[in-house]
Short mmCIF file of N, CA and C in Angstrom, two decimals:
data_model
loop_
_atom_site.label_atom_id
_atom_site.label_comp_id
_atom_site.label_asym_id
_atom_site.label_seq_id
_atom_site.Cartn_x
_atom_site.Cartn_y
_atom_site.Cartn_z
N MET R 949 -58.20 9.86 19.37
CA MET R 949 -59.08 8.74 19.62
C MET R 949 -59.34 8.03 18.30
N ASN R 950 -58.96 6.80 18.21
CA ASN R 950 -59.11 6.02 16.99
C ASN R 950 -60.22 5.00 17.16
N LEU R 951 -61.45 5.44 17.08
CA LEU R 951 -62.61 4.57 17.27
C LEU R 951 -63.44 4.51 16.00
N CYS R 952 -64.36 3.57 15.94
CA CYS R 952 -65.24 3.45 14.78
C CYS R 952 -66.26 4.59 14.73
N PHE R 953 -66.45 5.25 15.82
CA PHE R 953 -67.36 6.38 15.87
C PHE R 953 -66.72 7.48 16.71
N ARG R 954 -67.24 8.65 16.60
CA ARG R 954 -66.72 9.77 17.38
C ARG R 954 -67.71 10.05 18.50
N HIS R 955 -67.23 9.99 19.73
CA HIS R 955 -68.07 10.21 20.89
C HIS R 955 -67.91 11.64 21.37
N GLN R 956 -69.00 12.32 21.51
CA GLN R 956 -68.97 13.68 22.03
C GLN R 956 -69.43 13.64 23.48
N GLY R 957 -68.50 13.77 24.38
CA GLY R 957 -68.85 13.73 25.79
C GLY R 957 -67.72 13.11 26.59
N PRO R 958 -67.91 12.98 27.89
CA PRO R 958 -66.85 12.45 28.75
C PRO R 958 -66.56 10.96 28.48
N LEU R 959 -65.28 10.61 28.52
CA LEU R 959 -64.87 9.23 28.25
C LEU R 959 -65.39 8.26 29.31
N TRP R 960 -65.64 8.74 30.52
CA TRP R 960 -66.13 7.84 31.55
C TRP R 960 -67.47 7.22 31.15
N LYS R 961 -68.23 7.91 30.31
CA LYS R 961 -69.52 7.35 29.88
C LYS R 961 -69.30 6.12 29.00
N ILE R 962 -68.25 6.13 28.17
CA ILE R 962 -67.95 4.97 27.33
C ILE R 962 -67.51 3.81 28.21
N VAL R 963 -66.65 4.08 29.18
CA VAL R 963 -66.19 3.04 30.10
C VAL R 963 -67.38 2.48 30.89
N ASP R 964 -68.28 3.34 31.32
CA ASP R 964 -69.47 2.91 32.04
C ASP R 964 -70.36 2.02 31.17
N MET R 965 -70.52 2.38 29.89
CA MET R 965 -71.33 1.56 28.98
C MET R 965 -70.71 0.18 28.80
N ALA R 966 -69.37 0.13 28.74
CA ALA R 966 -68.68 -1.14 28.50
C ALA R 966 -68.60 -2.02 29.74
N THR R 967 -68.90 -1.47 30.89
CA THR R 967 -68.78 -2.24 32.13
C THR R 967 -70.14 -2.36 32.82
N VAL R 968 -70.57 -1.32 33.45
CA VAL R 968 -71.81 -1.34 34.23
C VAL R 968 -73.02 -1.65 33.35
N SER R 969 -73.17 -0.91 32.25
CA SER R 969 -74.33 -1.12 31.38
C SER R 969 -74.31 -2.50 30.74
N ALA R 970 -73.12 -2.96 30.33
CA ALA R 970 -73.01 -4.29 29.73
C ALA R 970 -73.37 -5.38 30.73
N ALA R 971 -72.90 -5.27 31.96
CA ALA R 971 -73.23 -6.26 32.99
C ALA R 971 -74.74 -6.26 33.25
N ASN R 972 -75.33 -5.10 33.31
CA ASN R 972 -76.78 -5.02 33.52
C ASN R 972 -77.54 -5.67 32.36
N ALA R 973 -77.09 -5.41 31.13
CA ALA R 973 -77.75 -5.98 29.95
C ALA R 973 -77.65 -7.51 29.94
N LEU R 974 -76.57 -8.04 30.48
CA LEU R 974 -76.38 -9.49 30.55
C LEU R 974 -77.06 -10.13 31.75
N GLY R 975 -77.65 -9.30 32.60
CA GLY R 975 -78.35 -9.82 33.77
C GLY R 975 -77.43 -10.18 34.92
N ILE R 976 -76.18 -9.69 34.91
CA ILE R 976 -75.23 -10.00 35.98
C ILE R 976 -74.80 -8.74 36.72
N GLY R 977 -75.54 -7.67 36.55
CA GLY R 977 -75.19 -6.40 37.16
C GLY R 977 -75.22 -6.38 38.68
N SER R 978 -75.84 -7.39 39.30
CA SER R 978 -75.89 -7.41 40.76
C SER R 978 -74.59 -7.91 41.38
N ASN R 979 -73.69 -8.50 40.55
CA ASN R 979 -72.42 -8.95 41.11
C ASN R 979 -71.23 -8.77 40.16
N ALA R 980 -71.41 -8.02 39.09
CA ALA R 980 -70.31 -7.76 38.14
C ALA R 980 -70.51 -6.40 37.49
N GLY R 981 -69.45 -5.92 36.84
CA GLY R 981 -69.56 -4.67 36.09
C GLY R 981 -68.99 -3.45 36.76
N ARG R 982 -68.53 -3.59 37.99
CA ARG R 982 -67.94 -2.45 38.69
C ARG R 982 -66.89 -2.94 39.68
N LEU R 983 -65.99 -2.06 40.03
CA LEU R 983 -64.98 -2.38 41.05
C LEU R 983 -65.54 -1.98 42.40
N ALA R 984 -66.04 -2.96 43.13
CA ALA R 984 -66.62 -2.70 44.44
C ALA R 984 -66.59 -4.00 45.24
N GLU R 985 -66.61 -3.88 46.53
CA GLU R 985 -66.62 -5.06 47.40
C GLU R 985 -67.82 -5.95 47.06
N GLY R 986 -67.55 -7.24 46.93
CA GLY R 986 -68.61 -8.19 46.64
C GLY R 986 -68.89 -8.38 45.16
N PHE R 987 -68.20 -7.64 44.30
CA PHE R 987 -68.38 -7.75 42.86
C PHE R 987 -67.21 -8.49 42.24
N ARG R 988 -67.50 -9.28 41.18
CA ARG R 988 -66.45 -9.94 40.42
C ARG R 988 -65.97 -8.97 39.35
N ALA R 989 -64.68 -9.04 39.03
CA ALA R 989 -64.16 -8.15 38.00
C ALA R 989 -62.92 -8.74 37.38
N ASP R 990 -62.79 -8.58 36.06
CA ASP R 990 -61.55 -8.82 35.36
C ASP R 990 -60.99 -7.42 35.10
N VAL R 991 -59.77 -7.19 35.58
CA VAL R 991 -59.21 -5.84 35.54
C VAL R 991 -58.05 -5.78 34.55
N PRO R 992 -58.17 -5.00 33.49
CA PRO R 992 -57.05 -4.84 32.57
C PRO R 992 -56.02 -3.87 33.15
N VAL R 993 -54.74 -4.20 33.00
CA VAL R 993 -53.66 -3.32 33.44
C VAL R 993 -53.07 -2.67 32.19
N VAL R 994 -53.11 -1.34 32.16
CA VAL R 994 -52.63 -0.59 30.99
C VAL R 994 -51.69 0.53 31.43
N ASP R 995 -50.93 1.02 30.48
CA ASP R 995 -50.08 2.19 30.73
C ASP R 995 -50.90 3.43 30.39
N GLY R 996 -51.44 4.06 31.39
CA GLY R 996 -52.24 5.26 31.16
C GLY R 996 -53.60 5.13 31.79
N ASN R 997 -54.40 6.14 31.58
CA ASN R 997 -55.73 6.22 32.16
C ASN R 997 -56.77 6.24 31.04
N PRO R 998 -57.59 5.20 30.91
CA PRO R 998 -58.59 5.19 29.84
C PRO R 998 -59.63 6.31 29.98
N LEU R 999 -59.70 6.92 31.14
CA LEU R 999 -60.61 8.05 31.29
C LEU R 999 -60.04 9.31 30.66
N ASP R 1000 -58.74 9.29 30.37
CA ASP R 1000 -58.09 10.40 29.66
C ASP R 1000 -57.92 10.08 28.17
N GLU R 1001 -57.66 8.80 27.85
CA GLU R 1001 -57.40 8.38 26.47
C GLU R 1001 -57.79 6.91 26.32
N LEU R 1002 -58.88 6.66 25.60
CA LEU R 1002 -59.38 5.29 25.44
C LEU R 1002 -58.40 4.37 24.73
N ASP R 1003 -57.55 4.92 23.87
CA ASP R 1003 -56.63 4.08 23.11
C ASP R 1003 -55.66 3.29 23.98
N VAL R 1004 -55.47 3.67 25.24
CA VAL R 1004 -54.58 2.87 26.10
C VAL R 1004 -55.14 1.46 26.29
N LEU R 1005 -56.44 1.28 26.08
CA LEU R 1005 -57.05 -0.04 26.21
C LEU R 1005 -56.67 -0.98 25.06
N ARG R 1006 -56.05 -0.44 24.03
CA ARG R 1006 -55.60 -1.27 22.90
C ARG R 1006 -54.32 -2.02 23.22
N GLN R 1007 -53.62 -1.61 24.29
CA GLN R 1007 -52.36 -2.24 24.65
C GLN R 1007 -52.41 -2.68 26.12
N VAL R 1008 -53.16 -3.74 26.36
CA VAL R 1008 -53.31 -4.27 27.72
C VAL R 1008 -52.06 -5.06 28.07
N ARG R 1009 -51.47 -4.75 29.23
CA ARG R 1009 -50.24 -5.43 29.67
C ARG R 1009 -50.55 -6.79 30.29
N LEU R 1010 -51.58 -6.83 31.12
CA LEU R 1010 -52.04 -8.08 31.71
C LEU R 1010 -53.45 -7.87 32.23
N VAL R 1011 -54.09 -8.97 32.56
CA VAL R 1011 -55.46 -8.92 33.09
C VAL R 1011 -55.46 -9.66 34.43
N LEU R 1012 -56.04 -9.05 35.43
CA LEU R 1012 -56.25 -9.72 36.72
C LEU R 1012 -57.66 -10.30 36.69
N ALA R 1013 -57.74 -11.62 36.76
CA ALA R 1013 -59.03 -12.31 36.72
C ALA R 1013 -59.07 -13.32 37.87
N ALA R 1014 -60.11 -13.24 38.67
CA ALA R 1014 -60.24 -14.11 39.84
C ALA R 1014 -59.01 -14.03 40.72
N GLY R 1015 -58.43 -12.85 40.81
CA GLY R 1015 -57.26 -12.63 41.66
C GLY R 1015 -55.93 -13.11 41.09
N GLN R 1016 -55.95 -13.62 39.86
CA GLN R 1016 -54.74 -14.15 39.24
C GLN R 1016 -54.34 -13.29 38.03
N PRO R 1017 -53.04 -13.03 37.87
CA PRO R 1017 -52.59 -12.28 36.70
C PRO R 1017 -52.47 -13.19 35.46
N PHE R 1018 -52.93 -12.68 34.33
CA PHE R 1018 -52.82 -13.37 33.05
C PHE R 1018 -52.13 -12.45 32.07
N SER R 1019 -51.02 -12.88 31.51
CA SER R 1019 -50.25 -12.09 30.58
C SER R 1019 -50.97 -12.02 29.23
N CYS R 1020 -50.84 -10.89 28.57
CA CYS R 1020 -51.45 -10.70 27.25
C CYS R 1020 -50.43 -10.90 26.14
N ALA R 1021 -49.20 -11.21 26.48
CA ALA R 1021 -48.16 -11.37 25.46
C ALA R 1021 -48.20 -12.73 24.83
#
């Protein structure tokens, strides 16, 4: 894990802070921040599972936003 800090605990907590907690802090948690029916989401497509290794988020292949794919290349 190549991060600015070392996190002791499950990686899902970091992903949760970056999504659910961030949306709540911005006041948009009632319709963003999670993958669920009725919620808006920009979904990064990566090779791997960020819940196993956060570094896969450094190489996003594309992003699905508003139902449309956007290339990161």
